[in-house]
Tab-separated table of C-alpha atoms and ligand atoms in Angstrom:
chain	number	residue	atom	x	y	z
Z	1	UNK	CA	0.000	0.000	0.000
Z	2	UNK	CA	1.043	3.592	-0.421
Z	3	UNK	CA	-0.324	7.004	0.445
Z	4	UNK	CA	1.134	9.487	-2.031
Z	5	UNK	CA	0.699	13.261	-1.973
Z	6	UNK	CA	0.921	15.111	-5.300
Z	7	UNK	CA	1.709	18.764	-4.745
Z	8	UNK	CA	2.529	21.771	-6.954
Z	9	UNK	CA	5.948	23.319	-6.345
Z	10	UNK	CA	5.402	26.825	-7.710
Z	11	UNK	CA	2.303	29.047	-8.209
Z	12	UNK	CA	-0.109	26.483	-9.662
Z	13	UNK	CA	-0.927	24.866	-13.009
Z	14	UNK	CA	2.118	22.576	-12.944
Z	15	UNK	CA	0.039	19.732	-14.482
Z	16	UNK	CA	-0.909	18.175	-11.150
Z	17	UNK	CA	-4.090	16.932	-12.839
Z	18	UNK	CA	-2.107	14.981	-15.402
Z	19	UNK	CA	0.238	13.480	-12.805
Z	20	UNK	CA	-2.602	12.499	-10.443
Z	21	UNK	CA	-4.452	10.887	-13.349
Z	22	UNK	CA	-1.291	8.950	-14.251
Z	23	UNK	CA	-0.843	7.675	-10.683
Z	24	UNK	CA	-4.571	7.010	-10.270
Z	25	UNK	CA	-4.230	4.063	-12.624
Z	26	UNK	CA	-3.058	2.016	-9.592
Z	27	UNK	CA	-4.999	3.877	-6.895
Z	28	UNK	CA	-8.108	3.021	-4.892
Z	29	UNK	CA	-8.792	6.573	-3.698
Z	30	UNK	CA	-8.014	10.048	-5.053
Z	31	UNK	CA	-8.557	12.785	-2.478
Z	32	UNK	CA	-8.836	16.573	-2.827
Z	33	UNK	CA	-7.708	18.067	0.485
Z	34	UNK	CA	-7.592	21.840	-0.003
Z	35	UNK	CA	-9.007	24.764	-1.913
Z	36	UNK	CA	-12.110	24.898	-4.043
Z	37	UNK	CA	-13.153	25.677	-7.584
Z	38	UNK	CA	-10.331	28.198	-7.911
Z	39	UNK	CA	-8.426	25.085	-9.042
Z	40	UNK	CA	-8.464	23.987	-12.659
Z	41	UNK	CA	-6.927	20.572	-13.301
Z	42	UNK	CA	-6.803	19.361	-16.895
Z	43	UNK	CA	-6.663	15.718	-17.915
Z	44	UNK	CA	-6.443	14.602	-21.529
Z	45	UNK	CA	-7.564	11.072	-22.354
Z	46	UNK	CA	-7.215	10.255	-26.037
Z	47	UNK	CA	-8.972	13.209	-27.710
Z	48	UNK	CA	-11.119	14.095	-24.704
Z	49	UNK	CA	-10.160	17.095	-22.543
Z	50	UNK	CA	-11.544	17.151	-18.987
Z	51	UNK	CA	-11.266	20.253	-16.795
Z	52	UNK	CA	-11.837	19.580	-13.101
Z	53	UNK	CA	-12.499	22.290	-10.531
Z	54	UNK	CA	-13.676	20.512	-7.361
Z	55	UNK	CA	-14.317	16.912	-8.399
Z	56	UNK	CA	-11.092	14.885	-7.927
Z	57	UNK	CA	-9.590	13.784	-11.244
Z	58	UNK	CA	-9.591	10.158	-10.040
Z	59	UNK	CA	-13.254	9.929	-11.038
Z	60	UNK	CA	-12.046	9.120	-14.564
Z	61	UNK	CA	-10.801	5.738	-13.317
Z	62	UNK	CA	-13.626	3.226	-12.804
Z	63	UNK	CA	-12.050	1.637	-9.702
Z	64	UNK	CA	-11.211	4.838	-7.889
Z	65	UNK	CA	-13.287	6.398	-5.120
Z	66	UNK	CA	-13.021	10.183	-5.431
Z	67	UNK	CA	-13.055	12.014	-2.101
Z	68	UNK	CA	-13.709	15.700	-1.407
Z	69	UNK	CA	-12.245	15.964	2.075
Z	70	UNK	CA	-12.613	18.260	5.087
Z	71	UNK	CA	-10.171	20.978	3.980
Z	72	UNK	CA	-12.027	21.752	0.738
Z	73	UNK	CA	-14.462	24.630	0.228
Z	74	UNK	CA	-17.289	23.464	-2.003
Z	75	UNK	CA	-19.427	25.660	-4.246
Z	76	UNK	CA	-22.636	23.616	-4.637
Z	77	UNK	CA	-23.662	25.417	-7.826
Z	78	UNK	CA	-20.334	24.693	-9.519
Z	79	UNK	CA	-20.022	21.191	-8.066
Z	80	UNK	CA	-23.451	20.006	-9.229
Z	81	UNK	CA	-22.709	21.547	-12.643
Z	82	UNK	CA	-19.442	19.609	-12.809
Z	83	UNK	CA	-21.249	16.380	-11.910
Z	84	UNK	CA	-23.861	16.993	-14.612
Z	85	UNK	CA	-21.153	17.654	-17.225
Z	86	UNK	CA	-19.333	14.456	-16.285
Z	87	UNK	CA	-22.575	12.473	-16.431
Z	88	UNK	CA	-23.251	13.852	-19.926
Z	89	UNK	CA	-19.844	12.545	-20.925
Z	90	UNK	CA	-20.573	9.084	-19.547
Z	91	UNK	CA	-18.618	9.426	-16.287
Z	92	UNK	CA	-20.588	8.153	-13.318
Z	93	UNK	CA	-20.417	10.033	-10.049
Z	94	UNK	CA	-21.526	7.245	-7.716
Z	95	UNK	CA	-17.969	6.749	-6.399
Z	96	UNK	CA	-17.719	10.316	-5.062
Z	97	UNK	CA	-17.616	10.929	-1.299
Z	98	UNK	CA	-17.844	14.341	0.367
Z	99	UNK	CA	-16.873	15.228	3.933
Z	100	UNK	CA	-19.588	16.723	6.135
Z	101	UNK	CA	-16.858	18.995	7.538
Z	102	UNK	CA	-16.101	20.751	4.235
Z	103	UNK	CA	-17.318	24.353	4.059
Z	104	UNK	CA	-19.882	25.696	1.601
Z	105	UNK	CA	-19.207	28.640	-0.732
Z	106	UNK	CA	-22.305	30.826	-0.915
Z	107	UNK	CA	-23.216	33.769	-3.195
Z	108	UNK	CA	-22.104	36.336	-0.590
Z	109	UNK	CA	-18.597	34.846	-0.626
Z	110	UNK	CA	-18.317	35.408	-4.364
Z	111	UNK	CA	-19.757	38.944	-4.042
Z	112	UNK	CA	-17.368	39.843	-1.227
Z	113	UNK	CA	-14.401	38.428	-3.148
Z	114	UNK	CA	-15.167	40.851	-6.000
Z	115	UNK	CA	-15.949	43.800	-3.723
Z	116	UNK	CA	-12.808	43.318	-1.606
Z	117	UNK	CA	-10.618	43.039	-4.712
Z	118	UNK	CA	-12.107	46.219	-6.249
Z	119	UNK	CA	-11.603	48.109	-2.997
Z	120	UNK	CA	-7.889	47.204	-2.971
Z	121	UNK	CA	-7.212	49.007	-6.272
Z	122	UNK	CA	-3.603	48.464	-7.365
Z	123	UNK	CA	-3.001	46.329	-4.237
Z	124	UNK	CA	-5.398	43.636	-5.459
Z	125	UNK	CA	-4.382	39.983	-5.267
Z	126	UNK	CA	-5.824	38.997	-8.634
Z	127	UNK	CA	-8.043	36.273	-7.188
Z	128	UNK	CA	-10.094	33.917	-9.311
Z	129	UNK	CA	-13.236	35.650	-7.979
Z	130	UNK	CA	-14.694	32.363	-6.808
Z	131	UNK	CA	-15.302	33.441	-3.201
Z	132	UNK	CA	-12.459	31.346	-1.817
Z	133	UNK	CA	-10.867	33.888	0.563
Z	134	UNK	CA	-14.172	35.032	2.120
Z	135	UNK	CA	-15.297	31.402	2.592
Z	136	UNK	CA	-12.063	30.401	4.381
Z	137	UNK	CA	-12.268	33.633	6.423
Z	138	UNK	CA	-15.708	32.538	7.684
Z	139	UNK	CA	-14.329	29.077	8.441
Z	140	UNK	CA	-11.512	30.547	10.532
Z	141	UNK	CA	-13.809	33.008	12.302
Z	142	UNK	CA	-16.135	30.056	13.018
Z	143	UNK	CA	-19.124	31.490	11.199
Z	144	UNK	CA	-18.998	29.271	8.097
Z	145	UNK	CA	-21.669	26.810	7.008
Z	146	UNK	CA	-20.464	23.231	6.699
Z	147	UNK	CA	-21.747	20.489	4.398
Z	148	UNK	CA	-23.348	18.644	7.373
Z	149	UNK	CA	-25.502	21.714	8.100
Z	150	UNK	CA	-26.121	22.468	4.442
Z	151	UNK	CA	-27.810	19.101	3.812
Z	152	UNK	CA	-30.153	19.500	6.800
Z	153	UNK	CA	-32.929	21.828	5.508
Z	154	UNK	CA	-33.862	23.319	8.898
Z	155	UNK	CA	-30.321	23.942	10.074
Z	156	UNK	CA	-29.374	25.341	6.700
Z	157	UNK	CA	-32.311	27.778	6.669
Z	158	UNK	CA	-31.499	29.061	10.153
Z	159	UNK	CA	-27.778	29.474	9.517
Z	160	UNK	CA	-28.223	30.973	6.028
Z	161	UNK	CA	-30.733	33.629	7.088
Z	162	UNK	CA	-28.563	34.708	9.996
Z	163	UNK	CA	-25.406	34.783	7.828
Z	164	UNK	CA	-27.082	36.726	5.027
Z	165	UNK	CA	-28.365	39.345	7.478
Z	166	UNK	CA	-24.806	40.014	8.642
Z	167	UNK	CA	-23.256	39.809	5.194
Z	168	UNK	CA	-25.872	42.180	3.742
Z	169	UNK	CA	-24.876	44.777	6.325
Z	170	UNK	CA	-21.250	44.401	5.192
Z	171	UNK	CA	-22.134	44.413	1.485
Z	172	UNK	CA	-24.359	47.493	1.651
Z	173	UNK	CA	-22.803	49.597	4.427
Z	174	UNK	CA	-19.109	49.039	3.792
Z	175	UNK	CA	-18.986	48.351	0.065
Z	176	UNK	CA	-22.200	50.039	-1.158
Z	177	UNK	CA	-23.246	46.811	-2.924
Z	178	UNK	CA	-26.692	45.279	-3.493
Z	179	UNK	CA	-28.122	43.097	-0.681
Z	180	UNK	CA	-28.908	39.429	-1.251
Z	181	UNK	CA	-32.413	37.980	-0.957
Z	182	UNK	CA	-32.094	35.202	1.632
Z	183	UNK	CA	-35.278	33.391	0.553
Z	184	UNK	CA	-34.169	33.253	-3.085
Z	185	UNK	CA	-30.728	31.929	-2.108
Z	186	UNK	CA	-32.334	29.346	0.187
Z	187	UNK	CA	-34.655	28.134	-2.553
Z	188	UNK	CA	-31.875	27.746	-5.125
Z	189	UNK	CA	-29.325	26.199	-2.759
Z	190	UNK	CA	-31.795	23.751	-1.189
Z	191	UNK	CA	-31.991	22.086	-4.577
Z	192	UNK	CA	-28.199	21.679	-4.689
Z	193	UNK	CA	-28.254	20.344	-1.120
Z	194	UNK	CA	-30.644	17.555	-2.156
Z	195	UNK	CA	-28.271	16.553	-4.972
Z	196	UNK	CA	-25.195	16.614	-2.740
Z	197	UNK	CA	-26.636	14.804	0.293
Z	198	UNK	CA	-26.221	11.221	-1.021
Z	199	UNK	CA	-22.449	11.697	-1.361
Z	200	UNK	CA	-21.829	12.927	2.184
Z	201	UNK	CA	-20.015	10.636	4.583
Z	202	UNK	CA	-17.316	10.506	7.275
Z	203	UNK	CA	-14.359	10.705	4.880
Z	204	UNK	CA	-11.691	10.760	7.636
Z	205	UNK	CA	-12.895	7.376	8.851
Z	206	UNK	CA	-13.204	6.126	5.284
Z	207	UNK	CA	-9.567	7.025	4.565
Z	208	UNK	CA	-8.263	5.725	7.894
Z	209	UNK	CA	-9.997	2.379	7.316
Z	210	UNK	CA	-8.804	2.311	3.708
Z	211	UNK	CA	-5.185	2.943	4.739
Z	212	UNK	CA	-5.417	0.305	7.455
Z	213	UNK	CA	-6.591	-2.148	4.801
Z	214	UNK	CA	-3.580	-1.327	2.597
Z	215	UNK	CA	-5.490	0.718	0.035
Z	216	UNK	CA	-3.576	3.009	-2.333
Z	217	UNK	CA	-4.445	6.650	-1.827
Z	218	UNK	CA	-3.376	9.604	-3.983
Z	219	UNK	CA	-3.838	13.034	-2.419
Z	220	UNK	CA	-4.526	15.590	-5.158
Z	221	UNK	CA	-3.027	18.897	-4.097
Z	222	UNK	CA	-4.625	22.027	-5.529
Z	223	UNK	CA	-2.971	25.404	-6.254
Z	224	UNK	CA	0.639	25.111	-5.104
Z	225	UNK	CA	3.257	25.644	-2.454
Z	226	UNK	CA	3.971	29.318	-3.176
Z	227	UNK	CA	0.217	29.986	-2.951
Z	228	UNK	CA	0.071	28.326	0.499
Z	229	UNK	CA	-1.433	30.611	3.152
Z	230	UNK	CA	1.545	30.106	5.509
Z	231	UNK	CA	4.482	29.151	3.286
Z	232	UNK	CA	3.727	31.108	0.106
Z	233	UNK	CA	4.267	34.655	-1.098
Z	234	UNK	CA	1.745	36.208	1.318
Z	235	UNK	CA	-0.522	38.123	0.731
Z	236	UNK	CA	-0.379	37.028	-2.930
Z	237	UNK	CA	-1.538	33.531	-2.035
Z	238	UNK	CA	-4.742	31.568	-1.807
Z	239	UNK	CA	-6.417	30.875	1.533
Z	240	UNK	CA	-5.717	27.165	2.079
Z	241	UNK	CA	-2.895	24.825	3.077
Z	242	UNK	CA	-1.534	23.857	-0.338
Z	243	UNK	CA	1.701	22.185	0.823
Z	244	UNK	CA	1.921	18.433	1.388
Z	245	UNK	CA	1.254	18.885	5.111
Z	246	UNK	CA	-2.171	20.176	4.064
Z	247	UNK	CA	-3.027	16.626	3.017
Z	248	UNK	CA	-3.048	15.646	6.708
Z	249	UNK	CA	-4.797	18.796	7.933
Z	250	UNK	CA	-7.398	18.635	5.195
Z	251	UNK	CA	-8.298	14.942	5.502
Z	252	UNK	CA	-7.730	13.755	9.060
Z	253	UNK	CA	-5.102	11.268	7.847
Z	254	UNK	CA	-2.145	11.375	10.248
Z	255	UNK	CA	1.397	12.332	9.094
Z	256	UNK	CA	2.812	8.863	9.800
Z	257	UNK	CA	0.421	7.434	7.197
Z	258	UNK	CA	1.918	9.423	4.304
Z	259	UNK	CA	4.485	7.349	2.394
Z	260	UNK	CA	5.673	9.692	-0.350
Z	261	UNK	CA	5.385	13.213	-1.695
Z	262	UNK	CA	5.649	13.874	-5.435
Z	263	UNK	CA	6.325	17.533	-6.246
Z	264	UNK	CA	5.107	18.656	-9.669
Z	265	UNK	CA	6.797	21.473	-11.552
Z	266	UNK	CA	7.041	22.660	-15.153
Z	267	UNK	CA	10.318	22.934	-17.035
Z	268	UNK	CA	9.809	26.718	-16.759
Z	269	UNK	CA	7.747	28.947	-14.448
Z	270	UNK	CA	4.261	30.470	-14.603
Z	271	UNK	CA	2.048	32.516	-12.322
Z	272	UNK	CA	-1.548	33.800	-12.601
Z	273	UNK	CA	-2.630	36.862	-10.623
Z	274	UNK	CA	-0.500	39.473	-8.879
Z	275	UNK	CA	2.640	39.187	-6.754
Z	276	UNK	CA	6.413	39.086	-7.271
Z	277	UNK	CA	7.825	36.613	-9.794
Z	278	UNK	CA	11.622	37.052	-10.061
Z	279	UNK	CA	12.204	35.065	-13.270
Z	280	UNK	CA	9.218	36.533	-15.161
Z	281	UNK	CA	9.923	37.295	-18.830
Z	282	UNK	CA	8.091	40.353	-20.143
Z	283	UNK	CA	9.532	39.903	-23.607
Z	284	UNK	CA	9.274	37.775	-26.763
Z	285	UNK	CA	10.772	34.732	-24.981
Z	286	UNK	CA	7.983	34.854	-22.366
Z	287	UNK	CA	5.459	35.251	-25.181
Z	288	UNK	CA	6.976	32.255	-27.036
Z	289	UNK	CA	6.637	30.092	-23.904
Z	290	UNK	CA	3.015	31.241	-23.407
Z	291	UNK	CA	2.220	30.350	-27.006
Z	292	UNK	CA	4.015	27.017	-27.062
Z	293	UNK	CA	2.656	25.950	-23.641
Z	294	UNK	CA	-0.821	27.410	-24.291
Z	295	UNK	CA	-0.430	29.215	-20.980
Z	296	UNK	CA	-3.932	30.513	-20.322
Z	297	UNK	CA	-5.758	29.829	-17.032
Z	298	UNK	CA	-7.933	26.686	-16.868
Z	299	UNK	CA	-10.364	28.422	-14.492
Z	300	UNK	CA	-10.385	32.080	-15.561
Z	301	UNK	CA	-8.800	31.988	-19.039
Z	302	UNK	CA	-6.332	34.729	-17.990
Z	303	UNK	CA	-2.941	34.713	-19.799
Z	304	UNK	CA	-0.414	33.162	-17.415
Z	305	UNK	CA	2.761	35.105	-16.666
Z	306	UNK	CA	5.744	33.048	-17.934
Z	307	UNK	CA	9.427	32.884	-17.018
Z	308	UNK	CA	12.501	30.690	-16.598
Z	309	UNK	CA	12.850	27.801	-14.147
Z	310	UNK	CA	13.690	29.144	-10.695
Z	311	UNK	CA	15.849	26.748	-8.673
Z	312	UNK	CA	15.887	29.097	-5.647
Z	313	UNK	CA	12.103	28.934	-5.328
Z	314	UNK	CA	11.917	25.209	-6.048
Z	315	UNK	CA	14.730	24.215	-3.708
Z	316	UNK	CA	12.667	25.960	-1.023
Z	317	UNK	CA	9.342	24.312	-1.927
Z	318	UNK	CA	10.961	20.888	-2.363
Z	319	UNK	CA	12.186	21.267	1.221
Z	320	UNK	CA	8.912	22.625	2.659
Z	321	UNK	CA	7.050	19.668	1.161
Z	322	UNK	CA	9.712	17.093	1.986
Z	323	UNK	CA	9.453	15.843	-1.587
Z	324	UNK	CA	10.507	12.272	-2.328
Z	325	UNK	CA	10.714	12.960	-6.045
Z	326	UNK	CA	9.826	15.527	-8.698
Z	327	UNK	CA	7.533	15.177	-11.714
Z	328	UNK	CA	9.003	17.563	-14.294
Z	329	UNK	CA	6.266	18.533	-16.764
Z	330	UNK	CA	5.836	20.392	-20.078
Z	331	UNK	CA	9.477	19.819	-21.061
Z	332	UNK	CA	8.357	19.697	-24.731
Z	333	UNK	CA	7.312	23.371	-24.517
Z	334	UNK	CA	11.015	24.334	-24.619
Z	335	UNK	CA	11.701	22.247	-27.768
Z	336	UNK	CA	12.306	25.274	-30.017
Z	337	UNK	CA	14.552	27.259	-27.666
Z	338	UNK	CA	18.120	28.002	-28.855
Z	339	UNK	CA	19.173	28.111	-25.210
Z	340	UNK	CA	17.417	27.431	-21.912
Z	341	UNK	CA	18.081	29.235	-18.649
Z	342	UNK	CA	18.037	28.159	-15.015
Z	343	UNK	CA	17.972	30.741	-12.234
Z	344	UNK	CA	20.733	29.580	-9.872
Z	345	UNK	CA	20.476	32.387	-7.310
Z	346	UNK	CA	19.161	35.882	-6.705
Z	347	UNK	CA	20.947	39.111	-6.059
Z	348	UNK	CA	19.127	41.128	-3.418
Z	349	UNK	CA	20.496	44.504	-2.320
Z	350	UNK	CA	23.877	43.510	-3.784
Z	351	UNK	CA	24.055	40.156	-1.945
Z	352	UNK	CA	24.009	36.639	-3.446
Z	353	UNK	CA	20.953	34.757	-2.132
Z	354	UNK	CA	20.200	31.016	-2.456
Z	355	UNK	CA	17.435	30.873	0.188
Z	356	UNK	CA	13.995	31.898	-1.060
Z	357	UNK	CA	12.629	34.959	0.783
Z	358	UNK	CA	8.879	34.672	1.520
Z	359	UNK	CA	8.682	38.364	2.479
Z	360	UNK	CA	7.252	39.773	-0.750
Z	361	UNK	CA	8.954	43.154	-0.287
Z	362	UNK	CA	12.330	41.400	-0.278
Z	363	UNK	CA	11.329	39.026	-3.086
Z	364	UNK	CA	10.254	41.976	-5.244
Z	365	UNK	CA	13.871	43.229	-5.108
Z	366	UNK	CA	15.321	39.864	-6.187
Z	367	UNK	CA	17.299	39.993	-9.428
Z	368	UNK	CA	17.618	36.515	-10.957
Z	369	UNK	CA	21.059	35.258	-11.960
Z	370	UNK	CA	21.020	32.613	-14.694
Z	371	UNK	CA	23.015	29.709	-16.000
Z	372	UNK	CA	22.434	29.353	-19.758
Z	373	UNK	CA	22.483	25.938	-21.400
Z	374	UNK	CA	22.124	24.832	-25.053
Z	375	UNK	CA	18.595	23.931	-26.133
Z	376	UNK	CA	17.809	20.616	-27.868
Z	377	UNK	CA	15.941	22.046	-30.875
Z	378	UNK	CA	14.026	18.814	-31.479
Z	379	UNK	CA	10.484	17.535	-31.046
Z	380	UNK	CA	10.625	15.326	-27.913
Z	381	UNK	CA	6.879	14.819	-27.528
Z	382	UNK	CA	6.818	11.200	-28.689
Z	383	UNK	CA	9.898	10.030	-26.764
Z	384	UNK	CA	9.018	7.203	-24.361
Z	385	UNK	CA	12.372	6.355	-22.745
Z	386	UNK	CA	14.591	8.705	-20.765
Z	387	UNK	CA	17.750	7.631	-22.551
Z	388	UNK	CA	16.227	8.614	-25.913
Z	389	UNK	CA	15.933	12.259	-24.845
Z	390	UNK	CA	18.480	14.572	-26.541
Z	391	UNK	CA	21.671	14.961	-24.521
Z	392	UNK	CA	20.971	18.702	-24.071
Z	393	UNK	CA	17.594	17.924	-22.464
Z	394	UNK	CA	19.191	15.313	-20.191
Z	395	UNK	CA	21.882	17.811	-19.176
Z	396	UNK	CA	19.222	20.428	-18.417
Z	397	UNK	CA	17.316	17.977	-16.209
Z	398	UNK	CA	20.459	16.781	-14.435
Z	399	UNK	CA	21.609	20.320	-13.613
Z	400	UNK	CA	18.114	21.303	-12.500
Z	401	UNK	CA	17.820	18.290	-10.166
Z	402	UNK	CA	21.249	19.077	-8.722
Z	403	UNK	CA	20.271	22.680	-7.989
Z	404	UNK	CA	16.892	21.893	-6.413
Z	405	UNK	CA	18.457	19.029	-4.435
Z	406	UNK	CA	15.703	16.544	-5.342
Z	407	UNK	CA	15.548	13.593	-7.750
Z	408	UNK	CA	13.314	13.596	-10.841
Z	409	UNK	CA	10.994	10.567	-11.015
Z	410	UNK	CA	8.714	11.517	-13.943
Z	411	UNK	CA	9.232	13.610	-17.084
Z	412	UNK	CA	6.129	14.706	-18.989
Z	413	UNK	CA	6.515	15.582	-22.678
Z	414	UNK	CA	2.874	16.118	-23.656
Z	415	UNK	CA	-0.699	16.287	-22.397
Z	416	UNK	CA	-1.603	12.675	-23.027
Z	417	UNK	CA	-1.180	9.778	-20.606
Z	418	UNK	CA	1.279	8.022	-22.929
Z	419	UNK	CA	3.500	11.124	-23.083
Z	420	UNK	CA	4.906	10.351	-19.646
Z	421	UNK	CA	8.447	9.057	-19.056
Z	422	UNK	CA	9.032	7.242	-15.777
Z	423	UNK	CA	12.588	7.454	-14.403
Z	424	UNK	CA	12.062	5.884	-11.013
Z	425	UNK	CA	9.287	3.309	-11.043
Z	426	UNK	CA	9.973	2.244	-7.468
Z	427	UNK	CA	9.136	5.700	-6.191
Z	428	UNK	CA	5.771	5.555	-7.905
Z	429	UNK	CA	4.884	2.052	-6.831
Z	430	UNK	CA	1.670	1.816	-4.897
B	501	GDP	P1	-2.857	21.792	-12.818
B	501	GDP	O1	-3.739	22.863	-12.307
B	501	GDP	O2	-1.569	21.704	-12.069
B	501	GDP	O3	-3.539	20.453	-12.899
B	501	GDP	O4	-2.459	22.194	-14.312
B	501	GDP	P2	-3.451	22.782	-15.456
B	501	GDP	O5	-4.320	21.679	-15.929
B	501	GDP	O6	-4.091	24.035	-14.992
B	501	GDP	O7	-2.388	23.211	-16.550
B	501	GDP	C1	-1.501	22.303	-17.140
B	501	GDP	C2	-1.744	22.306	-18.657
B	501	GDP	O8	-0.659	21.670	-19.307
B	501	GDP	C3	-2.980	21.524	-19.090
B	501	GDP	O9	-3.561	22.189	-20.184
B	501	GDP	C4	-2.432	20.170	-19.506
B	501	GDP	O10	-3.241	19.500	-20.483
B	501	GDP	C5	-1.109	20.556	-20.099
B	501	GDP	N1	-0.037	19.570	-19.982
B	501	GDP	C6	0.176	18.665	-18.991
B	501	GDP	N2	1.354	18.022	-19.167
B	501	GDP	C7	1.881	18.523	-20.307
B	501	GDP	C8	3.121	18.294	-20.987
B	501	GDP	O11	3.971	17.517	-20.573
B	501	GDP	N3	3.316	19.013	-22.143
B	501	GDP	C9	2.415	19.910	-22.610
B	501	GDP	N4	2.709	20.570	-23.729
B	501	GDP	N5	1.261	20.161	-21.973
B	501	GDP	C10	0.999	19.496	-20.828
B	502	IMO	P1	-4.509	24.979	-9.732
B	502	IMO	O1	-4.963	23.953	-8.725
B	502	IMO	C1	-3.051	29.036	-10.554
B	502	IMO	C2	-4.137	32.128	-7.614
B	502	IMO	C3	-5.013	33.212	-8.210
B	502	IMO	C4	-4.575	34.401	-7.348
B	502	IMO	C5	-4.378	33.767	-5.981
B	502	IMO	C6	-5.552	33.914	-5.030
B	502	IMO	O2	-5.216	24.920	-11.022
B	502	IMO	O3	-3.022	24.981	-9.833
B	502	IMO	P2	-7.986	32.802	-4.969
B	502	IMO	O4	-9.110	32.856	-5.961
B	502	IMO	O5	-7.495	31.443	-4.661
B	502	IMO	O6	-8.282	33.595	-3.727
B	502	IMO	O7	-6.772	33.587	-5.706
B	502	IMO	O8	-4.146	32.388	-6.209
B	502	IMO	N1	-4.625	30.734	-7.806
B	502	IMO	C7	-4.180	29.924	-8.755
B	502	IMO	N2	-3.293	30.124	-9.757
B	502	IMO	N3	-3.606	27.823	-10.381
B	502	IMO	C8	-4.471	27.603	-9.366
B	502	IMO	O9	-4.971	26.378	-9.076
B	502	IMO	C9	-4.813	28.679	-8.511
B	502	IMO	N4	-5.629	28.808	-7.446
B	502	IMO	C10	-5.496	30.066	-7.020
B	502	IMO	O10	-4.725	33.410	-9.572
B	502	IMO	O11	-3.327	34.876	-7.779
B	503	MG	MG1	-4.666	24.610	-12.997
């Protein structure tokens, strides 16, 4: 048996969806432990493209139970829509389980997300606008509505009316927005509650029992380490525990039950939203990467900011996550580059820095220093064996692994399942 956490090592969109889908082949459970529908995880199976926001990608595998655990915030409108879309595409949802402890995203969370962002002006975070921050804020201030209350019509009505009264005061008096009609929200959301109720169960017990019976569990991290509320580039982060430790917090599975952590990272860097990004390329090279990698947000469609691979940032996140191995994705996107660059260190206020600063004011002053290597100038997207990769690509990977101080266990050279090169099968064994 193995319990494996898959976690993003930068600012999201590292192809966690693809890697989880690849590992799910041998899994019994795939578990989302953090975040909500701010995530967008893409899986390509043959010619079909699936975009997941809250439903775990494991649902594509007929033997996998897909779990939405305690640490997730669930938007019932989006979630039921996702289930309907999957059903239309022949994917059954009967193997989905939802924790009663997960929190519900309601219309006032989305409204407040937008209103708070607008009020920040140039200091905005660039959120996905999905109500994530306000929902987690309610959870932490102990005023949130959980799934267990949501599916009980009487409790839901009482909690919703009281919450909306308070939120309307905030919306109208502080932000000058339009108040919500509690009865209308109740009517609409009661319908979602009926659809969600059959999936609700004690997921912590389910996963504990499963692990005790030697089941294989893949924990599907959402967002990524530098968007983690504690370990990321605060305040330009999301509101959940994205790092591997979040898999324990967000599921009730104890740390001693985690066997391995696979960190996922692209062969270059991207970021969506605001916040410092030392290796960002605001030039034709950045544009070429965006074009070749089709770097547009899965959730919001925003163009992703692109830059070179940053070994300072990834050495830090590899350590924070205690990664066992790295899945290096989208290597094929660099196929046409004459040369490729790795950021080896920063210069900050005239000093050489190899330790990633999480204080954004310091990070904003970081000047990246690069090592330049020859590109491979060849289409690698159909290569199946590591040794068949061009020597320049192998050298790039070797130097990168040396600088981040972590071994590479998977190399991805395309969107499809069969465009995945395994270097260390033992590390992936369930
Ligand atoms: P996630 O949020 O980490 O799951 O990543 P996203 O799904 O938001 O973004 C990754 C994108 O890269 C998706 O469109 C994938 O289909 C695509 N992708 C995944 N692996 C590869 C790869 O190795 N090469 C290329 N070119 N695209 C890939
Ligand atoms: P996946 O799982 C990329 C970013 C947003 C914004 C910040 C806060 O697909 O990798 P939020 O709406 O969470 O309050 O926004 O976090 N962000 C992501 N960027 N991929 C994601 O998820 C993200 N989830 C949040 O762009 O900068
Ligand atoms: Mg994504």
